[in-house]
PDB file of C-alpha atoms in Angstrom:
ATOM      1  CA  UNK A   1     -58.403 -72.780  47.527  1.00  0.00           C
ATOM      2  CA  UNK A   2     -58.952 -70.023  44.963  1.00  0.00           C
ATOM      3  CA  UNK A   3     -60.540 -66.892  46.315  1.00  0.00           C
ATOM      4  CA  UNK A   4     -62.808 -64.480  44.463  1.00  0.00           C
ATOM      5  CA  UNK A   5     -61.120 -63.290  41.272  1.00  0.00           C
ATOM      6  CA  UNK A   6     -62.044 -60.246  39.216  1.00  0.00           C
ATOM      7  CA  UNK A   7     -60.957 -58.851  35.868  1.00  0.00           C
ATOM      8  CA  UNK A   8     -59.823 -56.454  34.675  1.00  0.00           C
ATOM      9  CA  UNK A   9     -58.121 -54.803  37.642  1.00  0.00           C
ATOM     10  CA  UNK A  10     -58.067 -51.364  36.062  1.00  0.00           C
ATOM     11  CA  UNK A  11     -59.754 -49.841  33.065  1.00  0.00           C
ATOM     12  CA  UNK A  12     -60.421 -46.431  31.549  1.00  0.00           C
ATOM     13  CA  UNK A  13     -63.513 -45.603  29.503  1.00  0.00           C
ATOM     14  CA  UNK A  14     -65.085 -42.468  28.105  1.00  0.00           C
ATOM     15  CA  UNK A  15     -68.576 -41.153  28.752  1.00  0.00           C
ATOM     16  CA  UNK A  16     -71.280 -42.984  26.842  1.00  0.00           C
ATOM     17  CA  UNK A  17     -69.297 -46.194  26.440  1.00  0.00           C
ATOM     18  CA  UNK A  18     -70.209 -49.562  27.860  1.00  0.00           C
ATOM     19  CA  UNK A  19     -68.144 -51.745  30.179  1.00  0.00           C
ATOM     20  CA  UNK A  20     -68.198 -55.392  31.258  1.00  0.00           C
ATOM     21  CA  UNK A  21     -66.552 -56.581  34.457  1.00  0.00           C
ATOM     22  CA  UNK A  22     -66.057 -60.232  35.303  1.00  0.00           C
ATOM     23  CA  UNK A  23     -65.978 -62.252  38.501  1.00  0.00           C
ATOM     24  CA  UNK A  24     -65.284 -65.853  39.469  1.00  0.00           C
ATOM     25  CA  UNK A  25     -66.554 -66.818  42.923  1.00  0.00           C
ATOM     26  CA  UNK A  26     -64.582 -68.533  45.638  1.00  0.00           C
ATOM     27  CA  UNK A  27     -64.428 -72.286  45.252  1.00  0.00           C
ATOM     28  CA  UNK A  28     -67.603 -73.881  46.574  1.00  0.00           C
ATOM     29  CA  UNK A  29     -69.667 -70.677  46.404  1.00  0.00           C
ATOM     30  CA  UNK A  30     -72.702 -70.291  44.187  1.00  0.00           C
ATOM     31  CA  UNK A  31     -73.967 -66.791  45.022  1.00  0.00           C
ATOM     32  CA  UNK A  32     -72.362 -63.660  43.626  1.00  0.00           C
ATOM     33  CA  UNK A  33     -73.070 -60.038  44.469  1.00  0.00           C
ATOM     34  CA  UNK A  34     -71.655 -56.763  43.159  1.00  0.00           C
ATOM     35  CA  UNK A  35     -70.845 -53.557  45.003  1.00  0.00           C
ATOM     36  CA  UNK A  36     -69.789 -50.077  43.929  1.00  0.00           C
ATOM     37  CA  UNK A  37     -67.376 -48.153  46.120  1.00  0.00           C
ATOM     38  CA  UNK A  38     -66.881 -44.467  45.443  1.00  0.00           C
ATOM     39  CA  UNK A  39     -63.804 -42.743  46.831  1.00  0.00           C
ATOM     40  CA  UNK A  40     -64.019 -42.206  50.581  1.00  0.00           C
ATOM     41  CA  UNK A  41     -67.243 -44.184  51.019  1.00  0.00           C
ATOM     42  CA  UNK A  42     -68.285 -47.663  51.970  1.00  0.00           C
ATOM     43  CA  UNK A  43     -69.335 -50.154  49.293  1.00  0.00           C
ATOM     44  CA  UNK A  44     -72.909 -49.853  47.998  1.00  0.00           C
ATOM     45  CA  UNK A  45     -74.881 -52.980  47.030  1.00  0.00           C
ATOM     46  CA  UNK A  46     -75.767 -53.216  43.338  1.00  0.00           C
ATOM     47  CA  UNK A  47     -77.324 -56.683  42.973  1.00  0.00           C
ATOM     48  CA  UNK A  48     -77.022 -60.360  43.820  1.00  0.00           C
ATOM     49  CA  UNK A  49     -77.233 -63.419  41.585  1.00  0.00           C
ATOM     50  CA  UNK A  50     -78.152 -66.954  42.575  1.00  0.00           C
ATOM     51  CA  UNK A  51     -79.111 -69.823  40.277  1.00  0.00           C
ATOM     52  CA  UNK A  52     -78.515 -67.505  37.300  1.00  0.00           C
ATOM     53  CA  UNK A  53     -81.210 -65.064  38.409  1.00  0.00           C
ATOM     54  CA  UNK A  54     -81.059 -61.599  39.952  1.00  0.00           C
ATOM     55  CA  UNK A  55     -82.398 -62.077  43.485  1.00  0.00           C
ATOM     56  CA  UNK A  56     -81.819 -58.728  45.136  1.00  0.00           C
ATOM     57  CA  UNK A  57     -81.174 -55.276  43.721  1.00  0.00           C
ATOM     58  CA  UNK A  58     -80.000 -52.041  45.277  1.00  0.00           C
ATOM     59  CA  UNK A  59     -80.798 -48.480  44.211  1.00  0.00           C
ATOM     60  CA  UNK A  60     -79.020 -48.490  40.883  1.00  0.00           C
ATOM     61  CA  UNK A  61     -80.486 -47.569  37.477  1.00  0.00           C
ATOM     62  CA  UNK A  62     -81.208 -50.077  34.747  1.00  0.00           C
ATOM     63  CA  UNK A  63     -77.934 -49.091  33.067  1.00  0.00           C
ATOM     64  CA  UNK A  64     -76.429 -51.550  35.531  1.00  0.00           C
ATOM     65  CA  UNK A  65     -77.169 -55.124  34.561  1.00  0.00           C
ATOM     66  CA  UNK A  66     -75.645 -58.477  35.236  1.00  0.00           C
ATOM     67  CA  UNK A  67     -75.529 -62.099  34.419  1.00  0.00           C
ATOM     68  CA  UNK A  68     -74.588 -65.324  36.140  1.00  0.00           C
ATOM     69  CA  UNK A  69     -73.359 -68.321  34.202  1.00  0.00           C
ATOM     70  CA  UNK A  70     -73.913 -72.030  34.941  1.00  0.00           C
ATOM     71  CA  UNK A  71     -70.383 -72.243  36.440  1.00  0.00           C
ATOM     72  CA  UNK A  72     -71.458 -69.506  38.937  1.00  0.00           C
ATOM     73  CA  UNK A  73     -69.184 -66.826  37.472  1.00  0.00           C
ATOM     74  CA  UNK A  74     -70.761 -63.458  36.858  1.00  0.00           C
ATOM     75  CA  UNK A  75     -70.567 -60.309  34.773  1.00  0.00           C
ATOM     76  CA  UNK A  76     -71.512 -56.748  35.589  1.00  0.00           C
ATOM     77  CA  UNK A  77     -72.420 -54.548  32.630  1.00  0.00           C
ATOM     78  CA  UNK A  78     -72.765 -50.793  32.745  1.00  0.00           C
ATOM     79  CA  UNK A  79     -74.171 -48.962  29.723  1.00  0.00           C
ATOM     80  CA  UNK A  80     -74.020 -45.284  28.778  1.00  0.00           C
ATOM     81  CA  UNK A  81     -71.224 -44.576  31.253  1.00  0.00           C
ATOM     82  CA  UNK A  82     -71.329 -41.364  33.266  1.00  0.00           C
ATOM     83  CA  UNK A  83     -68.470 -39.607  35.020  1.00  0.00           C
ATOM     84  CA  UNK A  84     -70.127 -40.568  38.302  1.00  0.00           C
ATOM     85  CA  UNK A  85     -69.713 -44.262  37.500  1.00  0.00           C
ATOM     86  CA  UNK A  86     -66.001 -43.939  38.230  1.00  0.00           C
ATOM     87  CA  UNK A  87     -65.462 -46.201  41.225  1.00  0.00           C
ATOM     88  CA  UNK A  88     -64.046 -49.446  42.529  1.00  0.00           C
ATOM     89  CA  UNK A  89     -66.373 -52.314  41.631  1.00  0.00           C
ATOM     90  CA  UNK A  90     -66.222 -55.208  44.055  1.00  0.00           C
ATOM     91  CA  UNK A  91     -67.511 -58.710  43.562  1.00  0.00           C
ATOM     92  CA  UNK A  92     -68.373 -60.901  46.535  1.00  0.00           C
ATOM     93  CA  UNK A  93     -69.401 -64.492  46.871  1.00  0.00           C
ATOM     94  CA  UNK A  94     -70.903 -66.809  49.455  1.00  0.00           C
ATOM     95  CA  UNK A  95     -72.619 -70.175  49.641  1.00  0.00           C
ATOM     96  CA  UNK A  96     -76.242 -69.948  48.571  1.00  0.00           C
ATOM     97  CA  UNK A  97     -79.382 -71.150  50.229  1.00  0.00           C
ATOM     98  CA  UNK A  98     -80.246 -68.768  53.025  1.00  0.00           C
ATOM     99  CA  UNK A  99     -77.581 -66.168  52.104  1.00  0.00           C
ATOM    100  CA  UNK A 100     -76.581 -65.718  55.720  1.00  0.00           C
ATOM    101  CA  UNK A 101     -73.064 -67.031  55.444  1.00  0.00           C
ATOM    102  CA  UNK A 102     -69.800 -65.147  55.423  1.00  0.00           C
ATOM    103  CA  UNK A 103     -69.200 -62.897  52.434  1.00  0.00           C
ATOM    104  CA  UNK A 104     -65.820 -62.907  50.652  1.00  0.00           C
ATOM    105  CA  UNK A 105     -64.622 -60.159  48.313  1.00  0.00           C
ATOM    106  CA  UNK A 106     -62.320 -59.962  45.322  1.00  0.00           C
ATOM    107  CA  UNK A 107     -59.665 -57.320  44.779  1.00  0.00           C
ATOM    108  CA  UNK A 108     -61.978 -55.200  42.684  1.00  0.00           C
ATOM    109  CA  UNK A 109     -62.009 -53.555  39.273  1.00  0.00           C
ATOM    110  CA  UNK A 110     -61.149 -49.860  39.300  1.00  0.00           C
ATOM    111  CA  UNK A 111     -63.107 -48.026  36.609  1.00  0.00           C
ATOM    112  CA  UNK A 112     -62.248 -44.507  35.520  1.00  0.00           C
ATOM    113  CA  UNK A 113     -64.683 -42.690  33.223  1.00  0.00           C
ATOM    114  CA  UNK A 114     -63.274 -39.671  31.371  1.00  0.00           C
TER     115      UNK A 114
ATOM    116  CA  UNK B   1     -83.307 -49.109  54.998  1.00  0.00           C
ATOM    117  CA  UNK B   2     -80.966 -49.954  57.815  1.00  0.00           C
ATOM    118  CA  UNK B   3     -78.443 -47.308  58.857  1.00  0.00           C
ATOM    119  CA  UNK B   4     -74.877 -48.158  59.880  1.00  0.00           C
ATOM    120  CA  UNK B   5     -72.718 -45.652  61.718  1.00  0.00           C
ATOM    121  CA  UNK B   6     -69.047 -46.185  62.448  1.00  0.00           C
ATOM    122  CA  UNK B   7     -66.942 -44.215  64.868  1.00  0.00           C
ATOM    123  CA  UNK B   8     -64.537 -42.614  65.038  1.00  0.00           C
ATOM    124  CA  UNK B   9     -64.193 -41.688  61.351  1.00  0.00           C
ATOM    125  CA  UNK B  10     -60.441 -41.235  61.727  1.00  0.00           C
ATOM    126  CA  UNK B  11     -57.981 -42.568  64.286  1.00  0.00           C
ATOM    127  CA  UNK B  12     -54.255 -41.945  64.576  1.00  0.00           C
ATOM    128  CA  UNK B  13     -52.182 -44.103  66.920  1.00  0.00           C
ATOM    129  CA  UNK B  14     -48.600 -44.727  67.838  1.00  0.00           C
ATOM    130  CA  UNK B  15     -47.350 -48.236  67.256  1.00  0.00           C
ATOM    131  CA  UNK B  16     -48.088 -50.404  70.257  1.00  0.00           C
ATOM    132  CA  UNK B  17     -51.237 -48.575  71.318  1.00  0.00           C
ATOM    133  CA  UNK B  18     -54.655 -50.175  71.684  1.00  0.00           C
ATOM    134  CA  UNK B  19     -57.866 -49.010  69.986  1.00  0.00           C
ATOM    135  CA  UNK B  20     -61.614 -49.636  69.877  1.00  0.00           C
ATOM    136  CA  UNK B  21     -63.725 -49.115  66.777  1.00  0.00           C
ATOM    137  CA  UNK B  22     -67.495 -48.984  67.052  1.00  0.00           C
ATOM    138  CA  UNK B  23     -70.331 -49.899  64.693  1.00  0.00           C
ATOM    139  CA  UNK B  24     -73.932 -48.913  65.501  1.00  0.00           C
ATOM    140  CA  UNK B  25     -76.848 -50.147  63.424  1.00  0.00           C
ATOM    141  CA  UNK B  26     -80.438 -49.008  63.395  1.00  0.00           C
ATOM    142  CA  UNK B  27     -82.331 -52.301  63.258  1.00  0.00           C
ATOM    143  CA  UNK B  28     -81.974 -55.952  64.138  1.00  0.00           C
ATOM    144  CA  UNK B  29     -79.530 -57.887  61.964  1.00  0.00           C
ATOM    145  CA  UNK B  30     -78.715 -61.519  61.386  1.00  0.00           C
ATOM    146  CA  UNK B  31     -75.331 -60.940  59.726  1.00  0.00           C
ATOM    147  CA  UNK B  32     -72.457 -58.718  60.756  1.00  0.00           C
ATOM    148  CA  UNK B  33     -68.932 -58.697  59.405  1.00  0.00           C
ATOM    149  CA  UNK B  34     -65.814 -56.605  60.008  1.00  0.00           C
ATOM    150  CA  UNK B  35     -63.420 -55.979  57.130  1.00  0.00           C
ATOM    151  CA  UNK B  36     -60.041 -54.321  56.706  1.00  0.00           C
ATOM    152  CA  UNK B  37     -59.540 -52.642  53.337  1.00  0.00           C
ATOM    153  CA  UNK B  38     -55.910 -52.668  52.275  1.00  0.00           C
ATOM    154  CA  UNK B  39     -54.303 -49.858  50.209  1.00  0.00           C
ATOM    155  CA  UNK B  40     -55.021 -51.798  46.994  1.00  0.00           C
ATOM    156  CA  UNK B  41     -58.736 -51.883  47.732  1.00  0.00           C
ATOM    157  CA  UNK B  42     -59.274 -55.485  48.728  1.00  0.00           C
ATOM    158  CA  UNK B  43     -61.605 -56.156  51.634  1.00  0.00           C
ATOM    159  CA  UNK B  44     -59.999 -58.606  54.023  1.00  0.00           C
ATOM    160  CA  UNK B  45     -62.326 -60.587  56.275  1.00  0.00           C
ATOM    161  CA  UNK B  46     -61.643 -60.015  59.951  1.00  0.00           C
ATOM    162  CA  UNK B  47     -64.707 -61.377  61.727  1.00  0.00           C
ATOM    163  CA  UNK B  48     -68.089 -62.833  60.903  1.00  0.00           C
ATOM    164  CA  UNK B  49     -69.868 -62.027  64.165  1.00  0.00           C
ATOM    165  CA  UNK B  50     -73.681 -61.661  64.222  1.00  0.00           C
ATOM    166  CA  UNK B  51     -73.495 -61.987  68.013  1.00  0.00           C
ATOM    167  CA  UNK B  52     -71.063 -62.813  70.784  1.00  0.00           C
ATOM    168  CA  UNK B  53     -67.304 -62.398  71.064  1.00  0.00           C
ATOM    169  CA  UNK B  54     -64.464 -63.687  68.922  1.00  0.00           C
ATOM    170  CA  UNK B  55     -60.720 -63.292  69.043  1.00  0.00           C
ATOM    171  CA  UNK B  56     -58.026 -63.724  66.421  1.00  0.00           C
ATOM    172  CA  UNK B  57     -54.531 -62.850  67.598  1.00  0.00           C
ATOM    173  CA  UNK B  58     -54.323 -59.148  68.444  1.00  0.00           C
ATOM    174  CA  UNK B  59     -57.829 -58.514  67.180  1.00  0.00           C
ATOM    175  CA  UNK B  60     -61.096 -59.259  68.873  1.00  0.00           C
ATOM    176  CA  UNK B  61     -64.717 -58.300  68.270  1.00  0.00           C
ATOM    177  CA  UNK B  62     -67.927 -58.209  70.252  1.00  0.00           C
ATOM    178  CA  UNK B  63     -71.445 -57.827  68.919  1.00  0.00           C
ATOM    179  CA  UNK B  64     -74.348 -57.036  71.260  1.00  0.00           C
ATOM    180  CA  UNK B  65     -77.220 -57.643  68.881  1.00  0.00           C
ATOM    181  CA  UNK B  66     -79.933 -56.660  71.358  1.00  0.00           C
ATOM    182  CA  UNK B  67     -78.340 -53.228  71.773  1.00  0.00           C
ATOM    183  CA  UNK B  68     -77.481 -52.912  68.078  1.00  0.00           C
ATOM    184  CA  UNK B  69     -73.757 -52.351  68.201  1.00  0.00           C
ATOM    185  CA  UNK B  70     -70.465 -54.096  67.565  1.00  0.00           C
ATOM    186  CA  UNK B  71     -66.942 -53.288  68.716  1.00  0.00           C
ATOM    187  CA  UNK B  72     -63.619 -54.145  67.115  1.00  0.00           C
ATOM    188  CA  UNK B  73     -60.580 -54.129  69.411  1.00  0.00           C
ATOM    189  CA  UNK B  74     -57.042 -53.843  68.121  1.00  0.00           C
ATOM    190  CA  UNK B  75     -54.292 -54.381  70.660  1.00  0.00           C
ATOM    191  CA  UNK B  76     -50.582 -53.589  70.330  1.00  0.00           C
ATOM    192  CA  UNK B  77     -51.203 -51.936  66.978  1.00  0.00           C
ATOM    193  CA  UNK B  78     -48.652 -52.241  64.163  1.00  0.00           C
ATOM    194  CA  UNK B  79     -48.080 -50.072  61.107  1.00  0.00           C
ATOM    195  CA  UNK B  80     -49.514 -52.852  58.977  1.00  0.00           C
ATOM    196  CA  UNK B  81     -52.857 -52.372  60.763  1.00  0.00           C
ATOM    197  CA  UNK B  82     -53.261 -49.047  58.951  1.00  0.00           C
ATOM    198  CA  UNK B  83     -56.129 -48.816  56.518  1.00  0.00           C
ATOM    199  CA  UNK B  84     -59.895 -48.514  56.527  1.00  0.00           C
ATOM    200  CA  UNK B  85     -62.048 -50.746  58.707  1.00  0.00           C
ATOM    201  CA  UNK B  86     -65.615 -51.421  57.629  1.00  0.00           C
ATOM    202  CA  UNK B  87     -68.574 -52.914  59.390  1.00  0.00           C
ATOM    203  CA  UNK B  88     -71.258 -54.518  57.190  1.00  0.00           C
ATOM    204  CA  UNK B  89     -74.670 -55.789  58.279  1.00  0.00           C
ATOM    205  CA  UNK B  90     -77.571 -57.686  56.750  1.00  0.00           C
ATOM    206  CA  UNK B  91     -81.177 -58.039  57.804  1.00  0.00           C
ATOM    207  CA  UNK B  92     -82.996 -61.331  57.378  1.00  0.00           C
ATOM    208  CA  UNK B  93     -85.780 -59.556  55.466  1.00  0.00           C
ATOM    209  CA  UNK B  94     -83.144 -58.297  53.019  1.00  0.00           C
ATOM    210  CA  UNK B  95     -80.907 -61.320  53.009  1.00  0.00           C
ATOM    211  CA  UNK B  96     -78.056 -61.030  50.560  1.00  0.00           C
ATOM    212  CA  UNK B  97     -77.848 -57.233  50.671  1.00  0.00           C
ATOM    213  CA  UNK B  98     -75.032 -56.027  52.900  1.00  0.00           C
ATOM    214  CA  UNK B  99     -75.124 -52.435  54.133  1.00  0.00           C
ATOM    215  CA  UNK B 100     -71.750 -50.909  54.964  1.00  0.00           C
ATOM    216  CA  UNK B 101     -70.804 -48.070  57.216  1.00  0.00           C
ATOM    217  CA  UNK B 102     -68.520 -45.315  55.960  1.00  0.00           C
ATOM    218  CA  UNK B 103     -65.558 -46.870  57.723  1.00  0.00           C
ATOM    219  CA  UNK B 104     -62.903 -45.879  60.235  1.00  0.00           C
ATOM    220  CA  UNK B 105     -59.565 -44.829  58.769  1.00  0.00           C
ATOM    221  CA  UNK B 106     -56.782 -46.008  61.060  1.00  0.00           C
ATOM    222  CA  UNK B 107     -53.255 -44.663  60.787  1.00  0.00           C
ATOM    223  CA  UNK B 108     -50.581 -46.299  62.930  1.00  0.00           C
ATOM    224  CA  UNK B 109     -47.360 -44.316  63.169  1.00  0.00           C
ATOM    225  CA  UNK B 110     -43.990 -45.969  63.911  1.00  0.00           C
TER     226      UNK B 110
END
């Protein structure tokens, strides 16, 4: 049973660049959400996708956008990178419907912005 | 939005000792999970426990939803228990958005 997988695991970008992170949900899951975790803090909710639409969004600027594909995988895009975007980006998945089920996380993509 | 407070922020134990981690939340929730974050950053599921008590080996958890808190118990701690423990909650009115506490950093010394 494949868990949540994310790529790449590490990447380095410079200010102003754009980045795309990818996520495949756990087998049988159709809802994907993204979180940002700064050093020493808990993860912060960015947004959630279900049926290829953004369903919930946290307090993040429009520079953060996403997409969900028909196979339920997802991408997180961040434009015009800032130094403060350096963080661990976590993808999570669960079964859809009422979104009250257990959430499972991937290993994360660690982004460094120079 | 809902506030989640975890205590203590840091905990240092000798191997074999027991510990209790606490998670307080400011409003009613319909989801609550405990996670252990390993040194590589992955969040490992410990318990999905919106209410009641569950046990898994040396770990157990209790959530008293009416009083808005949850406890994670670790017995006979091992060095491999070291890491950061997070509590995450969701409200029905904001289903899908998990709010995390700032975590408890546990260090178990041999």
